Structures are given as C-alpha cells and as structure tokens.
Amino acid sequence: QVQLVESGGGEVQAGQSLRLSCAHSGTLFGIKTMAWFRQVAGKQRELVASLLTSRGSTTYGDSVRGRFTISRHDTKNVWYLQMDNLRPEDTAIYYCNSEDGLGAKYWGQGTQVTVAS
C-alpha cells in the first residue's frame, strides 16, 4: 500500500522559512513525479512545485517561483519543499503528491502552514 507522510508544517512570521518533507513508501513502480500542492478553504488545490525524477527538472507556480525550492533525497523516496521569505498569502494546507511509473497518483494527508503578518 502506497503511503505519503508529510511533516514540517507550522506557524511562522512573514519573511521566515519552513521546510516540508514528504516520505513515500510502498511504491512498486518507481516515482515519476514528486510534487507539492496547496489549498485554501473555498479555493481549488494549486500546484506549488513539481520535480520530474528522470531529468531532475522542476516546475514552480508563479506565486512561489524564486522563494520556494523542491528537492529530493539522494537515495530515499523523500522530497522536500524549502519555503523562504514566506508571506501571509502562502497560508494553506500543503499536500505532497506523487505519480508512479504507471501513472497512478497519490496524496499525503496534508500539513498546515500558517504565515502571520
């Protein structure tokens, strides 16, 4: 059974940093894409960042580009979201997401990030 477990959320002041982690277990077909999404109540879930494992290429949402960085552990199915210069508008529930080699997608349970002004 595939399981994604996030950690690292919390509350910080504007301008501070947080790092989220996502640990992926149970995969049988490799991980094609590692990603982070976020959602605010009443709004659609939006892509924050993604990483294509075969190439190491990354994609970022317009609102976080230059402030957030997605990366992965060298040997484990763990990936991170380094969030710098946080803003109150970054407040959301952050979800990690993966797509395996067969195209199946998985979600973590979500972790709350709150940025106070």
PDB file of C-alpha atoms in Angstrom:
ATOM      1  CA  GLN A   1       0.000   0.000   0.000  1.00  0.00           C
ATOM      2  CA  VAL A   2       1.420   3.356  -1.027  1.00  0.00           C
ATOM      3  CA  GLN A   3       1.627   5.937   1.727  1.00  0.00           C
ATOM      4  CA  LEU A   4       2.807   9.552   1.713  1.00  0.00           C
ATOM      5  CA  VAL A   5       3.533  11.229   5.020  1.00  0.00           C
ATOM      6  CA  GLU A   6       4.212  14.955   5.252  1.00  0.00           C
ATOM      7  CA  SER A   7       5.961  16.759   8.064  1.00  0.00           C
ATOM      8  CA  GLY A   8       7.340  20.196   8.800  1.00  0.00           C
ATOM      9  CA  GLY A   9       4.295  22.446   8.763  1.00  0.00           C
ATOM     10  CA  GLY A  10       3.646  25.067  11.394  1.00  0.00           C
ATOM     11  CA  GLU A  11       3.218  28.756  12.052  1.00  0.00           C
ATOM     12  CA  VAL A  12       5.851  31.369  11.287  1.00  0.00           C
ATOM     13  CA  GLN A  13       6.118  35.118  10.854  1.00  0.00           C
ATOM     14  CA  ALA A  14       6.225  36.700   7.421  1.00  0.00           C
ATOM     15  CA  GLY A  15       9.735  36.606   5.990  1.00  0.00           C
ATOM     16  CA  GLN A  16      10.704  33.445   7.802  1.00  0.00           C
ATOM     17  CA  SER A  17      11.315  29.972   6.370  1.00  0.00           C
ATOM     18  CA  LEU A  18       9.937  26.462   6.700  1.00  0.00           C
ATOM     19  CA  ARG A  19      10.901  23.148   5.170  1.00  0.00           C
ATOM     20  CA  LEU A  20       8.335  20.469   4.431  1.00  0.00           C
ATOM     21  CA  SER A  21       9.203  16.817   3.954  1.00  0.00           C
ATOM     22  CA  CYS A  22       7.313  14.009   2.272  1.00  0.00           C
ATOM     23  CA  ALA A  23       8.182  10.382   2.819  1.00  0.00           C
ATOM     24  CA  HIS A  24       6.829   7.961   0.218  1.00  0.00           C
ATOM     25  CA  SER A  25       6.582   4.247   0.964  1.00  0.00           C
ATOM     26  CA  GLY A  26       5.091   1.202  -0.685  1.00  0.00           C
ATOM     27  CA  THR A  27       5.826   2.069  -4.283  1.00  0.00           C
ATOM     28  CA  LEU A  28       6.339  -0.805  -6.709  1.00  0.00           C
ATOM     29  CA  PHE A  29       6.693   1.063  -9.991  1.00  0.00           C
ATOM     30  CA  GLY A  30       9.049   3.889  -9.145  1.00  0.00           C
ATOM     31  CA  ILE A  31       8.179   7.540  -8.789  1.00  0.00           C
ATOM     32  CA  LYS A  32       7.885   9.548 -11.963  1.00  0.00           C
ATOM     33  CA  THR A  33       6.927  12.883 -10.450  1.00  0.00           C
ATOM     34  CA  MET A  34       7.235  14.348  -6.972  1.00  0.00           C
ATOM     35  CA  ALA A  35       5.185  17.426  -6.226  1.00  0.00           C
ATOM     36  CA  TRP A  36       3.688  19.804  -3.702  1.00  0.00           C
ATOM     37  CA  PHE A  37       0.231  21.355  -3.923  1.00  0.00           C
ATOM     38  CA  ARG A  38      -1.586  23.679  -1.576  1.00  0.00           C
ATOM     39  CA  GLN A  39      -5.176  24.507  -0.884  1.00  0.00           C
ATOM     40  CA  VAL A  40      -7.003  27.300   0.865  1.00  0.00           C
ATOM     41  CA  ALA A  41     -10.564  26.722   2.039  1.00  0.00           C
ATOM     42  CA  GLY A  42     -13.007  27.528  -0.721  1.00  0.00           C
ATOM     43  CA  LYS A  43     -10.382  27.504  -3.461  1.00  0.00           C
ATOM     44  CA  GLN A  44      -9.014  24.920  -5.827  1.00  0.00           C
ATOM     45  CA  ARG A  45      -5.895  22.998  -4.980  1.00  0.00           C
ATOM     46  CA  GLU A  46      -2.969  24.563  -6.830  1.00  0.00           C
ATOM     47  CA  LEU A  47       0.426  23.301  -7.878  1.00  0.00           C
ATOM     48  CA  VAL A  48       3.278  24.751  -5.860  1.00  0.00           C
ATOM     49  CA  ALA A  49       6.206  22.809  -7.278  1.00  0.00           C
ATOM     50  CA  SER A  50       6.987  19.576  -9.058  1.00  0.00           C
ATOM     51  CA  LEU A  51      10.063  17.548  -9.861  1.00  0.00           C
ATOM     52  CA  LEU A  52      10.414  15.103 -12.738  1.00  0.00           C
ATOM     53  CA  THR A  53      12.667  12.396 -11.339  1.00  0.00           C
ATOM     54  CA  SER A  54      14.042  11.140 -14.657  1.00  0.00           C
ATOM     55  CA  ARG A  55      15.509  14.532 -15.563  1.00  0.00           C
ATOM     56  CA  GLY A  56      15.650  16.350 -12.273  1.00  0.00           C
ATOM     57  CA  SER A  57      13.732  19.176 -13.884  1.00  0.00           C
ATOM     58  CA  THR A  58      11.482  21.336 -11.734  1.00  0.00           C
ATOM     59  CA  THR A  59       8.380  23.451 -12.210  1.00  0.00           C
ATOM     60  CA  TYR A  60       7.050  26.167  -9.907  1.00  0.00           C
ATOM     61  CA  GLY A  61       3.847  28.087  -9.512  1.00  0.00           C
ATOM     62  CA  ASP A  62       4.153  31.743 -10.426  1.00  0.00           C
ATOM     63  CA  SER A  63       3.473  32.946  -6.893  1.00  0.00           C
ATOM     64  CA  VAL A  64       6.310  30.933  -5.320  1.00  0.00           C
ATOM     65  CA  ARG A  65       8.991  30.949  -8.006  1.00  0.00           C
ATOM     66  CA  GLY A  66      12.223  32.308  -6.596  1.00  0.00           C
ATOM     67  CA  ARG A  67      11.145  31.749  -2.984  1.00  0.00           C
ATOM     68  CA  PHE A  68      10.397  28.012  -2.798  1.00  0.00           C
ATOM     69  CA  THR A  69      12.643  25.124  -3.799  1.00  0.00           C
ATOM     70  CA  ILE A  70      11.685  21.495  -4.351  1.00  0.00           C
ATOM     71  CA  SER A  71      14.376  18.864  -3.934  1.00  0.00           C
ATOM     72  CA  ARG A  72      14.732  15.182  -3.213  1.00  0.00           C
ATOM     73  CA  HIS A  73      16.843  12.959  -1.025  1.00  0.00           C
ATOM     74  CA  ASP A  74      19.660  11.301  -2.952  1.00  0.00           C
ATOM     75  CA  THR A  75      18.788   7.726  -2.069  1.00  0.00           C
ATOM     76  CA  LYS A  76      15.373   7.658  -0.435  1.00  0.00           C
ATOM     77  CA  ASN A  77      11.862   8.332  -1.695  1.00  0.00           C
ATOM     78  CA  VAL A  78      11.743  11.558   0.260  1.00  0.00           C
ATOM     79  CA  TRP A  79      11.332  15.022  -1.129  1.00  0.00           C
ATOM     80  CA  TYR A  80      11.307  18.466   0.350  1.00  0.00           C
ATOM     81  CA  LEU A  81       9.863  21.911  -0.103  1.00  0.00           C
ATOM     82  CA  GLN A  82      12.095  24.678   1.180  1.00  0.00           C
ATOM     83  CA  MET A  83       9.966  27.773   1.646  1.00  0.00           C
ATOM     84  CA  ASP A  84      11.805  31.052   2.133  1.00  0.00           C
ATOM     85  CA  ASN A  85      10.566  34.595   2.555  1.00  0.00           C
ATOM     86  CA  LEU A  86       7.116  33.334   3.450  1.00  0.00           C
ATOM     87  CA  ARG A  87       4.133  35.621   3.007  1.00  0.00           C
ATOM     88  CA  PRO A  88       0.706  35.591   4.660  1.00  0.00           C
ATOM     89  CA  GLU A  89      -0.794  34.569   1.311  1.00  0.00           C
ATOM     90  CA  ASP A  90       1.235  31.346   1.491  1.00  0.00           C
ATOM     91  CA  THR A  91      -1.015  30.219   4.340  1.00  0.00           C
ATOM     92  CA  ALA A  92      -2.663  26.960   3.247  1.00  0.00           C
ATOM     93  CA  ILE A  93      -2.749  23.236   3.721  1.00  0.00           C
ATOM     94  CA  TYR A  94       0.175  21.774   1.798  1.00  0.00           C
ATOM     95  CA  TYR A  95      -0.115  18.326   0.234  1.00  0.00           C
ATOM     96  CA  CYS A  96       2.586  16.199  -1.237  1.00  0.00           C
ATOM     97  CA  ASN A  97       1.746  14.288  -4.364  1.00  0.00           C
ATOM     98  CA  SER A  98       3.397  11.622  -6.449  1.00  0.00           C
ATOM     99  CA  GLU A  99       2.833   9.903  -9.739  1.00  0.00           C
ATOM    100  CA  ASP A 100       4.283   6.432 -10.196  1.00  0.00           C
ATOM    101  CA  GLY A 101       5.594   4.773 -13.308  1.00  0.00           C
ATOM    102  CA  LEU A 102       2.142   3.539 -14.289  1.00  0.00           C
ATOM    103  CA  GLY A 103       0.530   6.948 -13.920  1.00  0.00           C
ATOM    104  CA  ALA A 104      -1.208   6.333 -10.594  1.00  0.00           C
ATOM    105  CA  LYS A 105      -1.301   9.396  -8.359  1.00  0.00           C
ATOM    106  CA  TYR A 106      -1.108   9.527  -4.600  1.00  0.00           C
ATOM    107  CA  TRP A 107      -1.656  12.187  -1.963  1.00  0.00           C
ATOM    108  CA  GLY A 108      -0.446  12.826   1.537  1.00  0.00           C
ATOM    109  CA  GLN A 109      -2.768  13.831   4.346  1.00  0.00           C
ATOM    110  CA  GLY A 110      -1.764  17.489   4.267  1.00  0.00           C
ATOM    111  CA  THR A 111       0.100  19.739   6.657  1.00  0.00           C
ATOM    112  CA  GLN A 112      -0.942  23.225   7.726  1.00  0.00           C
ATOM    113  CA  VAL A 113       1.319  26.175   7.052  1.00  0.00           C
ATOM    114  CA  THR A 114       0.324  29.476   8.624  1.00  0.00           C
ATOM    115  CA  VAL A 115       2.197  32.700   7.992  1.00  0.00           C
ATOM    116  CA  ALA A 116       1.407  35.578  10.306  1.00  0.00           C
ATOM    117  CA  SER A 117       1.855  39.148   9.157  1.00  0.00           C
TER     118      SER A 117
END
